[in-house]
Amino acid sequence: MSELKECRNEIVEIDAQMASLFEKRMQVCRRIAAYKRENGLPVRDIRTEKAKIETQKELIRDESVKPYYGLFLQAVMDVSSSYQDMLMEGMRVAYGGTEGAYAQIAAGRLFPHARLLAQPDFAEAYHCVETGEADCAVLPIENSIAGEVGTVMDLMYQGSLYVNEVFDLPIRHRLLGLPGSRLDQIRTVVSHPQALGQCSGYLSAMSCVTETAENTSAAARRVKEAGDVSMAAIASEETAEMFGLEILDHDIQNDGINTTRFAVFSRNRNIPD
């Protein structure tokens, strides 16, 4: 038997052992998915994954192999996460606002395969979890420019739900107008009060009138339905695509680093190990 054939046979035996261990690992992942669904937790925690990979790499004695083991572990975690995503399909996640709002974007990133339930406001999204209509709710609690979101903070301290995860979403505001409209035509800008506050410097320079809306997505819808080239909305790029609006200006927030922290609320309390 040639040396190459011997090596290939040895790899077949190793792969058979790995297949058995892989199946056991995925069975544990199934239990993890059930726990995360019960406690309203997202599948992925990138910081924890990176820390685990660095720790596990220390088990490898051959320094030339160590970085490749890191790549192997990352691939295994990616597959495990995909499997958990599949198992968590149908999970009901409430958020405050209409389709296209930043809360929906955050919920979609945390729970990419869940069923997202739009609610009229933050309190309704919170209540959906209390009544069992939703498994968890994704709500904003703080913005790096505008500060705390008072309504949600009140719910956090007075309500019955637990915060089991926080997620920072970079906010990059766009000024959206009707197709064919020009920036120098804009006289009225509509958006959620938080978004208006986060773009106060830009709006002051425009010398325009501002109007409030329930959320950024509702503001975009108002501009679309008004059909007025002198009206614009502050919202996201995703919202522009959703309503067929044109981006008249980019990154109009007061601070280039504008982040909103979202919390995941659920009925059960997650107790980390």
Short mmCIF file of C-alpha atoms in Angstrom, two decimals:
data_model
loop_
_atom_site.label_atom_id
_atom_site.label_comp_id
_atom_site.label_asym_id
_atom_site.label_seq_id
_atom_site.Cartn_x
_atom_site.Cartn_y
_atom_site.Cartn_z
CA MET A 1 0.00 0.00 0.00
CA SER A 2 1.38 3.41 -0.99
CA GLU A 3 2.03 6.05 1.63
CA LEU A 4 -0.61 8.31 0.02
CA LYS A 5 -3.23 5.59 0.22
CA GLU A 6 -2.35 4.93 3.87
CA CYS A 7 -2.78 8.62 4.64
CA ARG A 8 -6.14 8.71 2.87
CA ASN A 9 -7.37 5.67 4.80
CA GLU A 10 -6.26 7.28 8.04
CA ILE A 11 -8.19 10.45 7.16
CA VAL A 12 -11.30 8.36 6.45
CA GLU A 13 -11.06 6.89 9.97
CA ILE A 14 -10.54 10.32 11.52
CA ASP A 15 -13.47 11.76 9.54
CA ALA A 16 -15.69 8.92 10.80
CA GLN A 17 -14.83 9.84 14.38
CA MET A 18 -15.45 13.52 13.62
CA ALA A 19 -18.83 12.68 12.07
CA SER A 20 -19.92 11.01 15.30
CA LEU A 21 -18.72 13.98 17.37
CA PHE A 22 -20.34 16.41 14.95
CA GLU A 23 -23.70 14.69 15.36
CA LYS A 24 -23.36 14.87 19.15
CA ARG A 25 -22.46 18.56 18.89
CA MET A 26 -25.54 19.32 16.80
CA GLN A 27 -27.74 17.49 19.31
CA VAL A 28 -26.43 19.85 21.98
CA CYS A 29 -27.06 22.77 19.59
CA ARG A 30 -30.69 21.63 19.37
CA ARG A 31 -31.00 21.97 23.14
CA ILE A 32 -29.30 25.36 23.03
CA ALA A 33 -31.75 26.55 20.36
CA ALA A 34 -34.67 25.46 22.53
CA TYR A 35 -33.23 27.38 25.49
CA LYS A 36 -32.60 30.50 23.41
CA ARG A 37 -36.11 30.45 22.01
CA GLU A 38 -37.59 30.03 25.48
CA ASN A 39 -35.53 32.92 26.84
CA GLY A 40 -35.75 35.23 23.84
CA LEU A 41 -32.03 35.10 23.05
CA PRO A 42 -30.49 35.61 19.60
CA VAL A 43 -28.57 32.76 18.05
CA ARG A 44 -25.21 34.49 17.71
CA ASP A 45 -22.98 36.24 20.21
CA ILE A 46 -19.95 37.24 18.14
CA ARG A 47 -17.84 38.40 21.09
CA THR A 48 -18.36 35.10 22.92
CA GLU A 49 -17.57 33.13 19.78
CA LYS A 50 -14.28 34.97 19.25
CA ALA A 51 -13.27 34.46 22.88
CA LYS A 52 -14.03 30.72 22.68
CA ILE A 53 -12.03 30.34 19.48
CA GLU A 54 -8.99 32.02 21.03
CA THR A 55 -9.28 29.79 24.11
CA GLN A 56 -9.72 26.59 22.09
CA LYS A 57 -6.78 27.40 19.82
CA GLU A 58 -4.49 27.04 22.83
CA LEU A 59 -5.24 23.29 22.79
CA ILE A 60 -3.19 23.02 19.60
CA ARG A 61 0.52 22.45 20.18
CA ASP A 62 1.65 22.81 16.57
CA GLU A 63 1.93 26.57 15.99
CA SER A 64 1.74 26.15 12.22
CA VAL A 65 -1.65 24.45 12.57
CA LYS A 66 -3.13 26.78 15.21
CA PRO A 67 -4.51 29.49 12.85
CA TYR A 68 -6.14 26.82 10.67
CA TYR A 69 -7.80 25.33 13.72
CA GLY A 70 -9.25 28.77 14.37
CA LEU A 71 -10.72 28.79 10.85
CA PHE A 72 -12.07 25.29 11.42
CA LEU A 73 -13.76 26.31 14.67
CA GLN A 74 -15.29 29.38 13.01
CA ALA A 75 -16.73 27.20 10.24
CA VAL A 76 -18.19 24.80 12.82
CA MET A 77 -19.78 27.71 14.70
CA ASP A 78 -21.23 29.08 11.46
CA VAL A 79 -22.82 25.71 10.68
CA SER A 80 -24.10 25.35 14.24
CA SER A 81 -25.65 28.82 14.08
CA SER A 82 -27.36 28.03 10.78
CA TYR A 83 -28.82 24.89 12.33
CA GLN A 84 -30.07 26.85 15.35
CA ASP A 85 -31.56 29.50 13.04
CA MET A 86 -33.52 26.77 11.27
CA LEU A 87 -34.76 25.34 14.57
CA MET A 88 -35.85 28.80 15.74
CA GLU A 89 -37.86 29.58 12.60
CA GLY A 90 -41.32 30.72 13.55
CA MET A 91 -40.13 32.47 16.68
CA ARG A 92 -42.32 35.55 17.16
CA VAL A 93 -40.43 38.79 17.76
CA ALA A 94 -42.32 42.03 18.39
CA TYR A 95 -40.96 45.50 17.74
CA GLY A 96 -42.37 49.00 18.03
CA GLY A 97 -43.01 50.70 14.72
CA THR A 98 -43.90 49.81 11.17
CA GLU A 99 -41.99 47.85 8.59
CA GLY A 100 -38.75 49.63 7.71
CA ALA A 101 -38.25 51.24 11.13
CA TYR A 102 -34.83 50.92 12.77
CA ALA A 103 -36.38 48.61 15.37
CA GLN A 104 -37.29 46.17 12.59
CA ILE A 105 -33.74 46.32 11.23
CA ALA A 106 -32.36 45.52 14.69
CA ALA A 107 -34.88 42.69 15.22
CA GLY A 108 -34.04 41.23 11.81
CA ARG A 109 -30.33 41.20 12.54
CA LEU A 110 -30.79 39.59 15.94
CA PHE A 111 -33.37 37.05 14.76
CA PRO A 112 -32.91 36.63 10.98
CA HIS A 113 -35.35 33.73 10.64
CA ALA A 114 -38.00 34.79 13.14
CA ARG A 115 -41.48 36.09 12.37
CA LEU A 116 -41.32 39.82 13.06
CA LEU A 117 -44.48 41.41 14.49
CA ALA A 118 -44.85 45.17 13.99
CA GLN A 119 -46.66 46.96 16.82
CA PRO A 120 -48.03 50.54 16.96
CA ASP A 121 -45.65 51.59 19.72
CA PHE A 122 -43.08 50.34 22.23
CA ALA A 123 -45.64 49.67 24.96
CA GLU A 124 -47.73 47.48 22.65
CA ALA A 125 -44.65 45.47 21.62
CA TYR A 126 -43.79 44.96 25.30
CA HIS A 127 -47.38 43.96 26.09
CA CYS A 128 -47.35 41.36 23.29
CA VAL A 129 -44.64 39.48 25.15
CA GLU A 130 -46.44 39.73 28.48
CA THR A 131 -49.59 38.20 26.96
CA GLY A 132 -47.72 35.48 25.07
CA GLU A 133 -48.50 36.81 21.60
CA ALA A 134 -44.76 37.18 21.03
CA ASP A 135 -41.75 35.28 22.37
CA CYS A 136 -39.70 38.44 22.86
CA ALA A 137 -39.59 42.12 21.95
CA VAL A 138 -36.73 44.19 20.54
CA LEU A 139 -36.93 47.79 21.78
CA PRO A 140 -34.51 50.75 21.79
CA ILE A 141 -33.27 51.81 25.21
CA GLU A 142 -30.58 54.40 24.46
CA ASN A 143 -29.04 56.44 21.67
CA SER A 144 -25.47 57.72 21.75
CA ILE A 145 -26.64 61.22 20.78
CA ALA A 146 -30.19 61.62 22.11
CA GLY A 147 -29.77 59.57 25.29
CA GLU A 148 -32.25 57.21 26.91
CA VAL A 149 -35.59 56.31 25.36
CA GLY A 150 -37.82 57.28 28.28
CA THR A 151 -40.86 55.18 27.40
CA VAL A 152 -38.84 51.98 27.13
CA MET A 153 -36.80 52.72 30.24
CA ASP A 154 -40.07 53.11 32.17
CA LEU A 155 -41.21 49.73 30.88
CA MET A 156 -37.88 48.20 31.81
CA TYR A 157 -38.10 49.28 35.45
CA GLN A 158 -41.85 48.95 35.96
CA GLY A 159 -42.80 45.98 33.79
CA SER A 160 -42.56 42.24 34.34
CA LEU A 161 -40.18 41.28 31.52
CA TYR A 162 -36.45 40.61 31.67
CA VAL A 163 -33.69 42.00 29.47
CA ASN A 164 -31.68 39.03 28.22
CA GLU A 165 -29.59 40.64 25.50
CA VAL A 166 -28.46 44.04 24.25
CA PHE A 167 -27.47 44.91 20.70
CA ASP A 168 -25.84 48.07 19.34
CA LEU A 169 -27.11 49.14 15.92
CA PRO A 170 -25.13 51.85 14.07
CA ILE A 171 -27.62 54.50 12.93
CA ARG A 172 -26.86 56.27 9.67
CA HIS A 173 -29.64 58.71 8.89
CA ARG A 174 -30.56 59.61 5.31
CA LEU A 175 -32.68 62.47 4.08
CA LEU A 176 -35.33 60.93 1.82
CA GLY A 177 -37.46 62.73 -0.75
CA LEU A 178 -39.65 61.92 -3.71
CA PRO A 179 -37.88 60.73 -6.86
CA GLY A 180 -36.72 63.76 -8.83
CA SER A 181 -36.85 66.15 -5.85
CA ARG A 182 -33.84 68.30 -5.00
CA LEU A 183 -32.25 69.15 -1.68
CA ASP A 184 -32.76 72.89 -2.21
CA GLN A 185 -36.53 72.33 -2.56
CA ILE A 186 -36.99 70.83 0.90
CA ARG A 187 -38.98 73.01 3.31
CA THR A 188 -40.45 70.39 5.69
CA VAL A 189 -38.69 67.41 7.29
CA VAL A 190 -40.65 64.74 9.12
CA SER A 191 -39.35 61.92 11.35
CA HIS A 192 -39.46 60.39 14.81
CA PRO A 193 -38.55 62.93 17.55
CA GLN A 194 -35.40 60.96 18.38
CA ALA A 195 -34.23 61.09 14.76
CA LEU A 196 -34.99 64.80 14.52
CA GLY A 197 -32.96 65.39 17.67
CA GLN A 198 -30.06 63.31 16.37
CA CYS A 199 -29.98 65.48 13.21
CA SER A 200 -30.63 68.85 14.89
CA GLY A 201 -27.47 70.50 13.59
CA TYR A 202 -28.19 69.56 10.00
CA LEU A 203 -31.82 70.64 10.26
CA SER A 204 -30.88 73.97 11.81
CA ALA A 205 -28.60 74.70 8.87
CA MET A 206 -31.44 73.87 6.48
CA SER A 207 -33.81 76.33 8.20
CA CYS A 208 -36.73 74.00 7.58
CA VAL A 209 -39.93 73.18 9.45
CA THR A 210 -39.94 69.83 11.29
CA GLU A 211 -42.86 67.51 11.95
CA THR A 212 -42.94 64.43 14.14
CA ALA A 213 -44.04 60.91 13.17
CA GLU A 214 -44.55 57.70 15.13
CA ASN A 215 -41.31 56.33 13.71
CA THR A 216 -38.92 56.83 10.80
CA SER A 217 -40.79 54.38 8.58
CA ALA A 218 -44.10 56.20 9.13
CA ALA A 219 -42.31 59.44 8.20
CA ALA A 220 -41.18 57.93 4.91
CA ARG A 221 -44.70 56.71 4.19
CA ARG A 222 -46.07 60.21 4.85
CA VAL A 223 -43.66 61.72 2.32
CA LYS A 224 -44.57 59.06 -0.23
CA GLU A 225 -48.30 59.59 0.20
CA ALA A 226 -48.11 63.40 0.30
CA GLY A 227 -46.45 63.55 -3.11
CA ASP A 228 -44.91 66.90 -2.17
CA VAL A 229 -41.38 67.57 -3.47
CA SER A 230 -40.81 70.10 -0.67
CA MET A 231 -41.22 67.41 2.02
CA ALA A 232 -38.55 64.96 3.13
CA ALA A 233 -38.16 62.28 5.78
CA ILE A 234 -35.26 61.20 7.95
CA ALA A 235 -34.96 57.42 7.84
CA SER A 236 -32.67 54.56 6.79
CA GLU A 237 -31.41 53.44 3.40
CA GLU A 238 -33.55 50.30 3.74
CA THR A 239 -36.62 52.48 4.25
CA ALA A 240 -35.81 54.48 1.10
CA GLU A 241 -35.79 51.27 -0.92
CA MET A 242 -39.00 50.06 0.68
CA PHE A 243 -41.01 53.18 -0.19
CA GLY A 244 -39.30 54.03 -3.46
CA LEU A 245 -37.86 57.30 -2.17
CA GLU A 246 -34.67 59.00 -3.24
CA ILE A 247 -31.73 59.62 -0.91
CA LEU A 248 -31.08 63.36 -1.01
CA ASP A 249 -28.27 63.36 1.55
CA HIS A 250 -26.27 60.83 3.58
CA ASP A 251 -25.11 60.61 7.20
CA ILE A 252 -26.88 63.73 8.41
CA GLN A 253 -26.73 62.89 12.13
CA ASN A 254 -24.91 65.26 14.47
CA ASP A 255 -22.24 62.71 15.29
CA GLY A 256 -20.64 60.33 12.80
CA ILE A 257 -20.70 57.63 15.50
CA ASN A 258 -24.44 57.36 16.10
CA THR A 259 -25.52 54.13 17.75
CA THR A 260 -28.80 52.97 19.22
CA ARG A 261 -28.74 50.24 21.82
CA PHE A 262 -31.62 47.79 21.61
CA ALA A 263 -32.68 45.38 24.34
CA VAL A 264 -34.34 42.00 23.96
CA PHE A 265 -37.20 41.60 26.44
CA SER A 266 -38.64 38.19 27.31
CA ARG A 267 -40.77 36.56 29.99
CA ASN A 268 -38.03 34.29 31.31
CA ARG A 269 -34.81 35.41 32.89
CA ASN A 270 -31.59 34.13 31.37
CA ILE A 271 -29.02 33.36 34.07
CA PRO A 272 -25.53 33.19 32.47
CA ASP A 273 -23.14 30.55 33.67
#
